[in-house]
Each structure stands twice: as C-alpha cells, then as structure tokens.
Amino acid sequence: MRMTVNPAPGLCAALRDDLTGAGYRAAELRAAWGAEADEAIGRGIAGPALAALGERRDPLATLARMLFLGRACAASDVSRALPRLGAVGLVGLGLAAQRGDTLEPAALVRPQEISDGLGDGQWWIASDLDELALGGALPTDHVLGVGGASLTLAGLQLTSPAGPVLDVGTGCGIQALRARRVAGRAVATDVSHRALAFTRLNAQLNDVGDIEVRHGNLFDPVAGEQFDRVVSNPPFVITPRVAGVPEYEYRDGGLAGDALVARVVSGVGAVLAPRGVAQLLGNWEYGADGDGLERVRGWVAASPVPLDAWVVERERLDPLAYAELWVRDGGTVPGTAEYDRLITAWLADFADRGVTGIGFGYVLLRRPAAGTPTLARYERATQPVAGALGAHLTAALAAWDRIAAMDDVALAATVLTVATDVSEARHHTPGEEHPRVIELRQGGGFARTVPVDPALAALVGACDGDLPLGTLIDAVAELMEVDAGALRADLLPRVRELVFTGFLGLPG
C-alpha cells in the first residue's frame, strides 16, 4: 500500500526514542534470528527469520516483523513496542496503515551500521517495502533502501570537513546523511517527491540536522549555485528504451545507454566551487566506440569546466550478466516467462548498439583552484577491497597536491616513510639466491600489489623517516654499483606513484 510519508519532527523524535529503547539495532536483530537466517534475508528469503522469531511478542521481535521484514502485526503489540509513538503515531508518519486490530506496514525502517574514517555508527533508514516484504516485483516509483552500491558510495565520501554538499538523486537520503557528518549544510535533489519525503524523515529520525530537499532533475534545482562537495549515486542503470520494459525511478534516468552518467560527468563542474570534489558511481559501455574508460575520459574532456579526474573501474560484465543483474533487481523471478522476455529485450538493445561489455566503477572529479587540471588517472582495480575508502581517497588527493608541487630536486630533499600497512613479498625459484619477483603489498586502501625491482625495493625499505630521498638513492646506487643520476631519473617517477597510492608517506 502507498501512504504519504509525513516527516513530522515530533513523531520522528518519538520513534527514535522508542527504537533506541527497544534495542532495535543490527547486531541485536542478527542475534535474534541467527546467522543462517540473516544470510537468507540477504538473498530475499524471510522464512528462516520469521521462524526464529516464532511466537515472540517482545518489542524487538515485533519491530523486526513489522519494520524490517514488512509483516503485519497486532496494533496492540506495536503500541507496546513503541510506547511514545504508538500505533497511531506510526500511521501518522505514513509508515503503516491500520486495518481493524491489525497494523499493516506501508514502509520499512531498518537499522544500518556505518563505518568510515570518522568512526562507527548506526542509522535507521526508512524506505519503501522491498521484494522481501512485497513477495514480487517492485513498483516503478519504488524508493530504494540501503543497498550495496549506496553503502559503497557512502564509504567513498571524503572524510575531511567541507562546506555545502549536494546530493544528486538522493533516494532515501543515505548519501546526504553521510555528508552531514563532515558538512554543516546539505542539499538533496530528486525527481521523486516521495524520495525527498523519505530523506527528510531519515534526517529527522537520525537527528543529523536539517537536510534541504529540492525537487527536480540532476542539477536543475541548484542552477547557479556552487558546492564544496557533490555526491551522487545516479540512476545509471542501462535500460532498453522499448515498450514493456519497466523504468524504475531509483535506477533509470530515462536516457539511452550510458548517456545519463555522461551528462552527470560533463555537467557537474558547473556546480563545483574551486577545489570542490564530486564523487559518483556509474556504468560505461564497451563496444564499437572502444574502451569504456576512454569513454569516461571523453566525458570529462567535454566538461566546460576543466576537471581533475580519478576514475576507477571495479568490475566489467558481459551483456547477459548485466541483464540478469538488473532484471533480478526489479524483483522478476528467474525461470518465468516475464524474466525471459526482459532478458531478451536487454540483449537485443546491447546487440543493436554494438555493446560488448559494461564497466562499473567510481568517479572522482575535482575543480582545480587555478583552473588547470593536474590529475588524469583512469585505472582498473578489480581486487577485493576491505572497508571504506573515504579516508584513503582524502589522503591520496592531499598527497597528490603536495607531490605535484615538487620538482625532482625538492622531492629528493624530502624525507619519506613506509606506510604501516605495507609489506614485501619475495618469490624465489627453489635453489636460487635472488628472487624472481619482488612485490609491495598494501593492506589498506585499494589493497594494491606493485611489482618492484631490487633498486626500488631497497629504496622503499630504507624510507624510515630519517634520511632524505636523494641521500638514500645515492646509497642504493653505490651499493648496486650503478650511476646515481640515472637511478634518480628511474626511481623518482615511481616514488611519486607510491606516494599517491599510499605506500610511502610525506612528512607532516
């Protein structure tokens, strides 16, 4: 059922107090239904969790059924679980409807753990009933809750303090909530009035301060304004433009192919203040037009405002895998005629346009203070990454600015230190004295593995914060009996790369 979401501050405060009092948190829910049921929920199966709750009618169990699993409950049980808000208050928020003695959920409110460079925390996130609660396909105006992509982007957000932040295509407001951890002001835009109502409700529910919401498409609601940060999990999913294929507001921007992401990339510079940073997720196509990352490079070049760019492709799917991913995402069941029809439509669209693959990744863009870009990095990093990357990206940008301002003489005079998460691996053929391969491995950040030669390995090993880089290179040259000038010319560019990627640290 659809009810109007009402983000009334007093009702939100009462709900917050009641959820706190009931211990309605992620860890407590996992303990209530167990690891196996928790894994089943992640696969869209509610039965094991409901079975584990059994006949329990305590506040945590009632809220778990009602607000997490989307099951109707007795109104009297809900009122006992929410003593301040009551069943009437939950209806007043637009999160439930009363039918006689029964309260039927109209939305979900789920606890969400967060962890980033600013520390650990937890929110409650309200959103529309999902396929777990509905038991079928989603309506096209569905307001999505917290998914893997939104958590990824929240973890990517820079951790340094910021002025005003813009969240484009806010959905339930998760990115705006994350932005308020570092910014005094956040503006959230969306084409969905319902999404904006959920954003306001979630801001009130989590007591993060005001989030200003504006209705409209992409940057239209903020034309003429500038922001220190722009964050967007845009509706980037590539959807066939043919009759009968559902167009979900939360994931479909209404444009063909990857044109929506292209529009965001080429247009965001206009709303960035000098030194402002934009971060977004996106898809880009491979095919007749060539390499997907080169497509993104072209979008950046098309920006009227010159931009620094750091683009990381994390995954590449073939057309069939991509189609299966998003048809299932809409709640269509594999093996049905409707599933086959939609898959066929997706594959026909890709074939007609000569698309052979679809990349997914992270896009970081920055408006240089002086107007001249210095960073143009387009890379593939498909290795597993543990934890949020926001602090790493923040440090990498700061390191880039410092290292780019140094010529080789200044760099050689700098004292560097090896990051604490870096280790070295040497691979030997049995019986050989010298290693065939030497690798530097990063425990944090993008968990990079970098092959190095003996000279660079020796230099990195000697970077203990004591002697300048030039002195160390001279010592390595003497030890290896090679020309010091030639070794400097070889090593310094690679040292710059190691500083940017976090293997080596600058002083201070």
Coordinates of C-alpha atoms in Angstrom, one line a residue:
M1 CA 0.0 0.0 0.0
R2 CA 1.1 3.6 -0.6
M3 CA 0.7 6.2 2.1
T4 CA 2.0 9.8 2.1
V5 CA 5.2 9.9 4.1
N6 CA 5.0 12.6 6.8
P7 CA 8.4 13.6 8.3
A8 CA 6.9 15.3 11.3
P9 CA 9.8 16.2 13.7
G10 CA 7.9 15.3 16.9
L11 CA 6.8 11.9 15.6
C12 CA 10.3 11.2 14.3
A13 CA 11.8 12.0 17.7
A14 CA 9.3 9.7 19.4
L15 CA 10.1 6.9 17.0
R16 CA 13.8 7.4 17.5
D17 CA 13.4 7.2 21.3
D18 CA 11.3 4.0 21.0
L19 CA 13.7 2.3 18.6
T20 CA 16.5 3.1 21.0
G21 CA 14.6 1.7 24.0
A22 CA 13.7 -1.5 22.2
G23 CA 17.3 -2.1 21.2
Y24 CA 16.3 -2.1 17.6
R25 CA 19.8 -2.4 16.1
A26 CA 21.5 -4.5 13.5
A27 CA 23.6 -6.6 16.0
E28 CA 20.5 -7.3 18.1
L29 CA 18.5 -8.4 15.1
R30 CA 21.2 -10.8 13.9
A31 CA 21.4 -12.3 17.4
A32 CA 17.6 -12.7 17.5
W33 CA 17.3 -14.8 14.3
G34 CA 20.9 -16.1 13.8
A35 CA 23.5 -16.1 11.1
E36 CA 21.7 -18.5 8.8
A37 CA 18.5 -16.5 8.8
D38 CA 20.5 -13.3 8.3
E39 CA 22.2 -14.7 5.2
A40 CA 18.8 -15.8 3.9
I41 CA 17.4 -12.3 4.3
G42 CA 20.3 -11.1 2.1
R43 CA 19.1 -13.5 -0.5
G44 CA 15.5 -12.2 -0.3
I45 CA 14.2 -15.1 1.9
A46 CA 12.3 -14.1 5.1
G47 CA 11.1 -17.5 6.3
P48 CA 14.0 -18.5 8.5
A49 CA 14.0 -15.2 10.3
L50 CA 10.2 -15.4 10.9
A51 CA 10.6 -19.0 12.1
A52 CA 13.4 -17.9 14.5
L53 CA 11.2 -15.2 16.0
G54 CA 8.5 -17.7 16.5
E55 CA 5.7 -16.6 18.9
R56 CA 7.8 -13.8 20.5
R57 CA 5.9 -10.6 21.1
D58 CA 8.5 -8.6 22.9
P59 CA 9.3 -5.1 21.4
L60 CA 12.4 -6.2 19.4
A61 CA 10.5 -9.2 17.8
T62 CA 7.5 -7.0 17.0
L63 CA 9.6 -4.3 15.4
A64 CA 11.7 -6.9 13.5
R65 CA 8.5 -8.4 11.9
M66 CA 6.9 -5.0 11.2
L67 CA 9.6 -2.7 10.2
F68 CA 12.4 -5.0 9.0
L69 CA 10.5 -7.9 7.4
G70 CA 7.4 -6.0 6.4
R71 CA 4.8 -8.2 8.1
A72 CA 1.5 -7.1 9.7
C73 CA 1.3 -7.1 13.4
A74 CA -1.4 -6.6 16.1
A75 CA -1.8 -2.9 16.7
S76 CA -1.6 -3.5 20.5
D77 CA 1.8 -5.2 20.1
V78 CA 3.1 -2.3 18.0
S79 CA 1.9 0.2 20.6
R80 CA 3.7 -1.8 23.4
A81 CA 6.9 -1.8 21.2
L82 CA 6.6 1.9 20.6
P83 CA 5.4 3.4 23.9
R84 CA 6.0 7.0 23.0
L85 CA 4.9 6.9 19.3
G86 CA 2.2 4.2 19.5
A87 CA 0.5 2.6 16.5
V88 CA -1.3 5.8 15.8
G89 CA 2.0 7.7 15.5
L90 CA 3.4 5.2 13.1
V91 CA 0.3 5.7 11.0
G92 CA 0.7 9.4 11.3
L93 CA 4.3 9.2 9.9
G94 CA 2.9 7.3 6.9
L95 CA 4.8 4.2 7.7
A96 CA 1.8 1.9 8.5
A97 CA -2.0 1.6 7.9
Q98 CA -4.4 0.3 10.5
R99 CA -7.0 -2.3 9.4
G100 CA -9.1 -3.0 12.5
D101 CA -6.9 -4.5 15.2
T102 CA -4.0 -5.1 12.7
L103 CA -1.3 -2.7 11.7
E104 CA 0.0 -3.3 8.1
P105 CA 3.4 -1.9 7.2
A106 CA 3.5 0.8 4.5
A107 CA 7.3 1.2 4.6
L108 CA 10.4 -0.3 6.2
V109 CA 12.6 1.2 8.9
R110 CA 15.8 -0.8 9.1
P111 CA 18.9 -0.3 11.2
Q112 CA 22.1 0.3 9.2
E113 CA 25.6 0.1 10.6
I114 CA 28.1 2.6 9.2
S115 CA 31.8 2.6 9.4
D116 CA 34.2 5.1 7.8
G117 CA 37.2 7.2 8.6
L118 CA 35.1 9.2 11.1
G119 CA 34.3 6.1 13.2
D120 CA 31.5 3.6 13.6
G121 CA 27.8 4.5 13.9
Q122 CA 24.3 3.3 13.2
W123 CA 21.3 4.9 11.5
W124 CA 17.7 3.9 11.0
I125 CA 16.7 4.1 7.3
A126 CA 13.1 4.3 6.2
S127 CA 12.3 3.3 2.6
D128 CA 9.5 1.6 0.6
L129 CA 8.6 -2.0 1.1
D130 CA 11.0 -4.2 -0.9
E131 CA 10.6 -7.5 -2.7
L132 CA 11.3 -9.3 0.6
A133 CA 8.1 -7.7 2.0
L134 CA 6.1 -7.5 -1.2
G135 CA 6.8 -11.0 -2.4
G136 CA 7.0 -9.8 -6.0
A137 CA 8.2 -7.2 -8.4
L138 CA 8.7 -3.6 -7.3
P139 CA 6.5 -0.7 -8.4
T140 CA 8.4 1.6 -10.7
D141 CA 8.3 4.6 -8.3
H142 CA 9.9 2.5 -5.6
V143 CA 12.1 4.4 -3.1
L144 CA 15.1 2.1 -2.5
G145 CA 16.6 1.5 0.9
V146 CA 20.3 0.9 1.6
G147 CA 21.9 -1.4 -0.9
G148 CA 25.4 -2.4 -1.7
A149 CA 26.0 0.5 -4.1
S150 CA 24.8 3.1 -1.7
L151 CA 27.0 1.8 1.1
T152 CA 29.9 1.7 -1.3
L153 CA 29.5 5.4 -2.2
A154 CA 28.9 6.4 1.4
G155 CA 32.2 4.8 2.3
L156 CA 33.9 6.6 -0.6
Q157 CA 32.9 10.0 0.5
L158 CA 35.9 12.2 1.6
T159 CA 36.4 12.5 5.3
S160 CA 37.8 16.0 5.5
P161 CA 35.5 18.9 6.7
A162 CA 33.5 20.5 3.9
G163 CA 31.3 23.5 3.2
P164 CA 27.9 22.9 1.5
V165 CA 27.4 19.4 0.0
L166 CA 25.0 18.5 -2.8
D167 CA 23.4 15.0 -3.1
V168 CA 22.1 14.5 -6.6
G169 CA 19.4 11.8 -6.9
T170 CA 19.2 11.4 -3.1
G171 CA 16.6 8.5 -2.9
C172 CA 16.1 7.7 0.8
G173 CA 18.9 10.2 1.7
I174 CA 21.7 7.9 2.7
Q175 CA 24.4 10.0 0.9
A176 CA 23.1 13.2 2.4
L177 CA 23.1 11.7 5.9
R178 CA 26.8 10.6 5.3
A179 CA 27.6 14.1 4.0
R180 CA 26.3 15.7 7.2
R181 CA 29.0 14.0 9.2
V182 CA 31.5 16.5 7.6
A183 CA 29.4 19.4 6.4
G184 CA 27.3 22.0 8.0
R185 CA 24.8 22.1 5.2
A186 CA 23.5 19.5 2.8
V187 CA 21.1 19.9 -0.2
A188 CA 19.4 16.9 -1.7
T189 CA 17.7 16.7 -5.0
D190 CA 15.5 14.1 -6.7
V191 CA 12.8 13.8 -9.3
S192 CA 10.7 11.8 -6.8
H193 CA 8.7 13.8 -4.2
R194 CA 8.3 10.6 -2.2
A195 CA 12.1 10.1 -2.1
L196 CA 12.5 13.6 -0.8
A197 CA 9.9 12.9 1.9
F198 CA 11.9 9.8 3.0
T199 CA 15.1 11.9 3.0
R200 CA 13.5 14.5 5.3
L201 CA 12.1 11.7 7.6
N202 CA 15.5 9.9 7.8
A203 CA 17.3 13.2 8.7
Q204 CA 14.8 13.8 11.5
L205 CA 14.8 10.2 12.6
N206 CA 18.6 10.1 12.9
D207 CA 18.8 13.7 14.4
V208 CA 21.5 14.8 11.9
G209 CA 20.2 18.3 11.5
D210 CA 18.4 19.7 8.6
I211 CA 18.8 18.4 5.0
E212 CA 17.4 20.9 2.4
V213 CA 15.4 19.0 -0.3
R214 CA 14.6 20.2 -3.8
H215 CA 12.6 18.6 -6.5
G216 CA 14.0 18.4 -10.0
N217 CA 16.3 16.6 -12.4
L218 CA 20.0 16.4 -11.8
F219 CA 21.5 19.9 -11.4
D220 CA 18.4 21.9 -12.4
P221 CA 17.3 22.6 -8.8
V222 CA 20.7 24.2 -8.0
A223 CA 21.4 26.0 -11.2
G224 CA 23.7 29.0 -10.5
E225 CA 24.9 27.6 -7.1
Q226 CA 28.3 26.0 -6.2
F227 CA 29.2 23.4 -3.6
D228 CA 32.3 22.1 -2.0
R229 CA 31.2 18.5 -2.5
V230 CA 28.8 16.8 -4.8
V231 CA 27.9 13.2 -4.3
S232 CA 25.6 11.1 -6.5
N233 CA 24.5 7.6 -6.8
P234 CA 22.7 8.5 -10.0
P235 CA 20.1 6.3 -11.8
F236 CA 22.9 4.9 -14.0
V237 CA 21.4 1.5 -14.9
I238 CA 21.4 1.0 -18.7
T239 CA 17.8 0.1 -19.6
P240 CA 16.4 -0.8 -23.1
R241 CA 14.2 2.0 -24.4
V242 CA 11.4 -0.3 -25.7
A243 CA 7.8 -0.7 -24.7
G244 CA 7.1 -3.2 -21.9
V245 CA 10.5 -2.8 -20.0
P246 CA 9.9 -1.2 -16.5
E247 CA 11.6 2.1 -15.9
Y248 CA 12.4 2.3 -12.2
E249 CA 12.9 5.8 -10.9
Y250 CA 15.6 4.9 -8.5
R251 CA 17.9 3.4 -11.1
D252 CA 16.8 4.6 -14.5
G253 CA 17.5 8.1 -15.7
G254 CA 15.4 7.9 -18.8
L255 CA 18.3 8.2 -21.3
A256 CA 19.7 5.6 -23.7
G257 CA 22.8 3.6 -22.9
D258 CA 25.2 5.4 -20.5
A259 CA 24.2 8.9 -21.5
L260 CA 22.9 9.7 -18.0
V261 CA 26.4 9.2 -16.5
A262 CA 27.9 11.1 -19.3
R263 CA 25.6 14.0 -18.5
V264 CA 26.5 14.0 -14.8
V265 CA 30.2 13.8 -15.5
S266 CA 30.3 16.6 -18.1
G267 CA 27.8 18.8 -16.2
V268 CA 29.0 18.6 -12.6
G269 CA 31.8 21.1 -12.9
A270 CA 29.3 23.9 -13.2
V271 CA 28.1 23.4 -9.6
L272 CA 31.5 22.7 -8.1
A273 CA 33.3 25.5 -6.2
P274 CA 37.0 25.9 -6.9
R275 CA 38.7 22.9 -5.2
G276 CA 35.3 21.3 -5.0
V277 CA 35.1 17.5 -5.4
A278 CA 32.4 15.4 -7.0
Q279 CA 32.1 11.6 -6.3
L280 CA 29.7 9.3 -8.1
L281 CA 29.1 5.7 -9.2
G282 CA 28.4 4.8 -12.8
N283 CA 28.3 2.4 -15.7
W284 CA 30.0 2.8 -19.0
E285 CA 29.8 0.8 -22.2
Y286 CA 32.4 -1.1 -24.2
G287 CA 31.8 -1.8 -27.8
A288 CA 32.0 -0.1 -31.2
D289 CA 33.1 3.1 -29.6
G290 CA 36.1 1.3 -28.0
D291 CA 37.3 1.2 -24.4
G292 CA 34.9 2.1 -21.6
L293 CA 37.4 4.1 -19.6
E294 CA 38.2 6.1 -22.7
R295 CA 34.5 7.0 -23.0
V296 CA 34.7 8.4 -19.5
R297 CA 37.8 10.3 -20.4
G298 CA 35.9 11.8 -23.3
W299 CA 33.0 12.9 -20.9
V300 CA 35.5 14.6 -18.7
A301 CA 37.1 16.4 -21.6
A302 CA 33.6 17.6 -22.7
S303 CA 33.1 19.4 -19.4
P304 CA 33.1 23.2 -20.0
V305 CA 34.8 23.5 -16.6
P306 CA 38.3 21.8 -16.6
L307 CA 38.4 19.0 -14.1
D308 CA 40.9 16.8 -12.3
A309 CA 39.8 13.2 -12.8
W310 CA 40.4 9.9 -10.9
V311 CA 38.3 7.1 -12.3
V312 CA 38.5 3.5 -11.0
E313 CA 36.8 0.7 -12.8
R314 CA 35.9 -2.0 -10.3
E315 CA 34.0 -4.5 -12.4
R316 CA 33.2 -5.4 -16.0
L317 CA 30.2 -7.5 -17.0
D318 CA 29.2 -9.1 -20.3
P319 CA 25.7 -8.1 -21.6
L320 CA 24.0 -11.3 -20.3
A321 CA 25.4 -11.0 -16.8
Y322 CA 24.4 -7.3 -16.7
A323 CA 20.8 -8.0 -17.9
E324 CA 20.4 -10.8 -15.3
L325 CA 21.6 -8.5 -12.5
W326 CA 19.1 -5.8 -13.2
V327 CA 16.1 -7.9 -14.1
R328 CA 16.5 -9.7 -10.8
D329 CA 17.0 -6.4 -9.0
G330 CA 13.5 -5.4 -10.1
G331 CA 12.0 -8.5 -8.4
T332 CA 11.3 -10.5 -11.5
V333 CA 11.7 -14.2 -10.8
P334 CA 14.2 -16.2 -12.9
G335 CA 12.6 -19.0 -14.9
T336 CA 9.4 -17.2 -15.6
A337 CA 8.2 -16.0 -19.0
E338 CA 8.5 -12.4 -17.9
Y339 CA 12.1 -12.9 -16.8
D340 CA 12.9 -14.4 -20.2
R341 CA 11.1 -11.6 -22.0
L342 CA 13.1 -8.9 -20.2
I343 CA 16.4 -10.6 -20.7
T344 CA 15.8 -10.9 -24.4
A345 CA 14.9 -7.2 -24.5
W346 CA 18.2 -6.2 -22.8
L347 CA 20.3 -8.4 -25.0
A348 CA 18.6 -7.1 -28.2
D349 CA 19.3 -3.5 -27.1
F350 CA 23.0 -4.2 -26.5
A351 CA 23.3 -6.1 -29.8
D352 CA 21.6 -3.3 -31.7
R353 CA 24.1 -0.7 -30.3
G354 CA 27.2 -3.0 -30.6
V355 CA 27.8 -3.1 -26.8
T356 CA 30.1 -6.0 -25.8
G357 CA 30.6 -5.1 -22.1
I358 CA 29.6 -2.8 -19.3
G359 CA 32.0 -1.3 -16.8
F360 CA 31.1 -0.2 -13.2
G361 CA 33.2 2.0 -11.0
Y362 CA 34.0 5.1 -9.1
V363 CA 34.4 8.6 -10.5
L364 CA 36.1 11.4 -8.6
L365 CA 36.2 14.8 -10.2
R366 CA 37.7 18.0 -8.8
R367 CA 37.6 21.6 -10.0
P368 CA 41.2 22.9 -9.7
A369 CA 41.6 26.2 -7.9
A370 CA 43.9 27.5 -10.6
G371 CA 41.8 26.2 -13.4
T372 CA 44.4 23.8 -14.8
P373 CA 43.9 20.1 -14.2
T374 CA 46.9 18.1 -12.9
L375 CA 45.3 14.8 -12.2
A376 CA 44.1 12.5 -15.0
R377 CA 44.0 8.9 -13.8
Y378 CA 41.9 6.2 -15.4
E379 CA 42.6 2.7 -14.0
R380 CA 41.2 -0.7 -13.3
A381 CA 41.3 -2.1 -9.8
T382 CA 39.2 -5.3 -9.5
Q383 CA 40.9 -6.8 -6.4
P384 CA 38.8 -7.1 -3.3
V385 CA 38.9 -4.1 -1.0
A386 CA 38.1 -4.2 2.7
G387 CA 36.4 -1.3 4.4
A388 CA 35.5 2.2 3.5
L389 CA 37.9 4.1 1.1
G390 CA 37.0 7.7 2.1
A391 CA 40.0 8.3 4.3
H392 CA 42.3 6.8 1.7
L393 CA 40.9 9.0 -1.1
T394 CA 41.2 12.0 1.1
A395 CA 44.9 11.3 1.9
A396 CA 45.6 10.4 -1.8
L397 CA 44.3 13.8 -3.0
A398 CA 46.3 15.7 -0.4
A399 CA 49.4 13.7 -1.3
W400 CA 48.9 14.4 -5.0
D401 CA 48.7 18.1 -4.4
R402 CA 51.9 18.1 -2.4
I403 CA 53.9 15.8 -4.7
A404 CA 52.7 17.6 -7.9
A405 CA 54.0 20.9 -6.5
M406 CA 57.5 19.4 -6.0
D407 CA 60.1 19.2 -8.7
D408 CA 62.6 16.4 -8.6
V409 CA 65.1 18.4 -6.6
A410 CA 62.5 19.2 -3.9
L411 CA 61.4 15.6 -3.9
A412 CA 64.9 14.3 -3.5
A413 CA 65.3 16.6 -0.4
T414 CA 62.1 15.1 1.2
V415 CA 62.1 12.5 4.0
L416 CA 59.6 9.7 3.3
T417 CA 58.3 6.9 5.5
V418 CA 56.8 3.5 4.5
A419 CA 53.1 3.2 5.4
T420 CA 52.4 0.9 8.3
D421 CA 50.1 -1.4 6.2
V422 CA 52.8 -2.1 3.5
S423 CA 54.5 -5.5 3.4
E424 CA 57.0 -7.0 1.0
A425 CA 56.8 -10.4 -0.7
R426 CA 59.7 -12.1 -2.5
H427 CA 59.2 -15.1 -4.8
H428 CA 62.2 -17.4 -5.3
T429 CA 62.7 -20.4 -7.5
P430 CA 64.0 -23.2 -5.3
G431 CA 67.8 -23.1 -5.1
E432 CA 68.1 -19.6 -6.5
E433 CA 69.7 -16.9 -4.3
H434 CA 68.0 -13.9 -5.8
P435 CA 64.2 -13.5 -6.1
R436 CA 62.4 -13.8 -9.4
V437 CA 59.7 -11.3 -8.3
I438 CA 59.5 -8.7 -5.6
E439 CA 56.1 -7.2 -4.6
L440 CA 55.0 -4.5 -2.4
R441 CA 51.6 -5.2 -0.9
Q442 CA 49.1 -2.8 0.6
G443 CA 46.9 -3.8 3.5
G444 CA 44.5 -0.8 3.3
G445 CA 43.3 1.5 0.6
F446 CA 42.8 -0.3 -2.7
A447 CA 44.9 -3.3 -1.5
R448 CA 47.3 -2.8 -4.4
T449 CA 50.1 -5.2 -5.2
V450 CA 53.0 -3.5 -7.0
P451 CA 55.9 -5.4 -8.6
V452 CA 59.2 -3.6 -7.9
D453 CA 62.8 -4.2 -8.9
P454 CA 65.7 -4.6 -6.4
A455 CA 66.6 -0.9 -6.5
L456 CA 63.1 0.3 -5.7
A457 CA 62.6 -2.4 -3.1
A458 CA 65.8 -1.3 -1.4
L459 CA 64.8 2.4 -1.5
V460 CA 61.4 1.7 0.0
G461 CA 62.9 -0.4 2.7
A462 CA 65.2 2.4 3.7
C463 CA 62.4 5.0 3.9
D464 CA 62.2 5.2 7.7
G465 CA 61.8 8.9 8.1
D466 CA 65.4 9.6 8.8
L467 CA 67.4 10.5 5.6
P468 CA 66.3 12.5 2.5
L469 CA 65.2 10.5 -0.5
G470 CA 68.2 11.7 -2.6
T471 CA 70.7 10.5 0.0
L472 CA 69.0 7.1 0.0
I473 CA 69.1 6.8 -3.8
D474 CA 72.8 7.7 -3.8
A475 CA 73.4 4.9 -1.2
V476 CA 71.4 2.4 -3.2
A477 CA 73.3 3.4 -6.4
E478 CA 76.7 2.9 -4.6
L479 CA 75.6 -0.5 -3.3
M480 CA 74.4 -1.6 -6.7
E481 CA 77.3 0.0 -8.5
V482 CA 75.2 2.0 -10.9
D483 CA 75.1 5.6 -11.9
A484 CA 73.3 7.7 -9.2
G485 CA 71.9 10.2 -11.7
A486 CA 70.4 7.6 -13.9
L487 CA 69.0 5.8 -10.9
R488 CA 67.3 9.0 -9.7
A489 CA 65.7 9.5 -13.1
D490 CA 64.4 6.0 -13.0
L491 CA 63.2 5.9 -9.4
L492 CA 61.7 9.4 -8.7
P493 CA 58.6 9.0 -11.0
R494 CA 57.9 5.6 -9.4
V495 CA 58.3 7.2 -6.0
R496 CA 55.7 9.8 -6.9
E497 CA 53.3 6.9 -7.7
L498 CA 54.0 5.2 -4.4
V499 CA 53.3 8.4 -2.5
F500 CA 50.0 9.0 -4.3
T501 CA 48.8 5.4 -3.8
G502 CA 49.7 5.4 -0.1
F503 CA 52.7 3.1 0.0
L504 CA 55.0 6.0 1.1
G505 CA 54.1 8.9 3.3
L506 CA 55.2 12.5 3.2
P507 CA 56.3 14.3 6.4
G508 CA 53.7 16.1 8.5

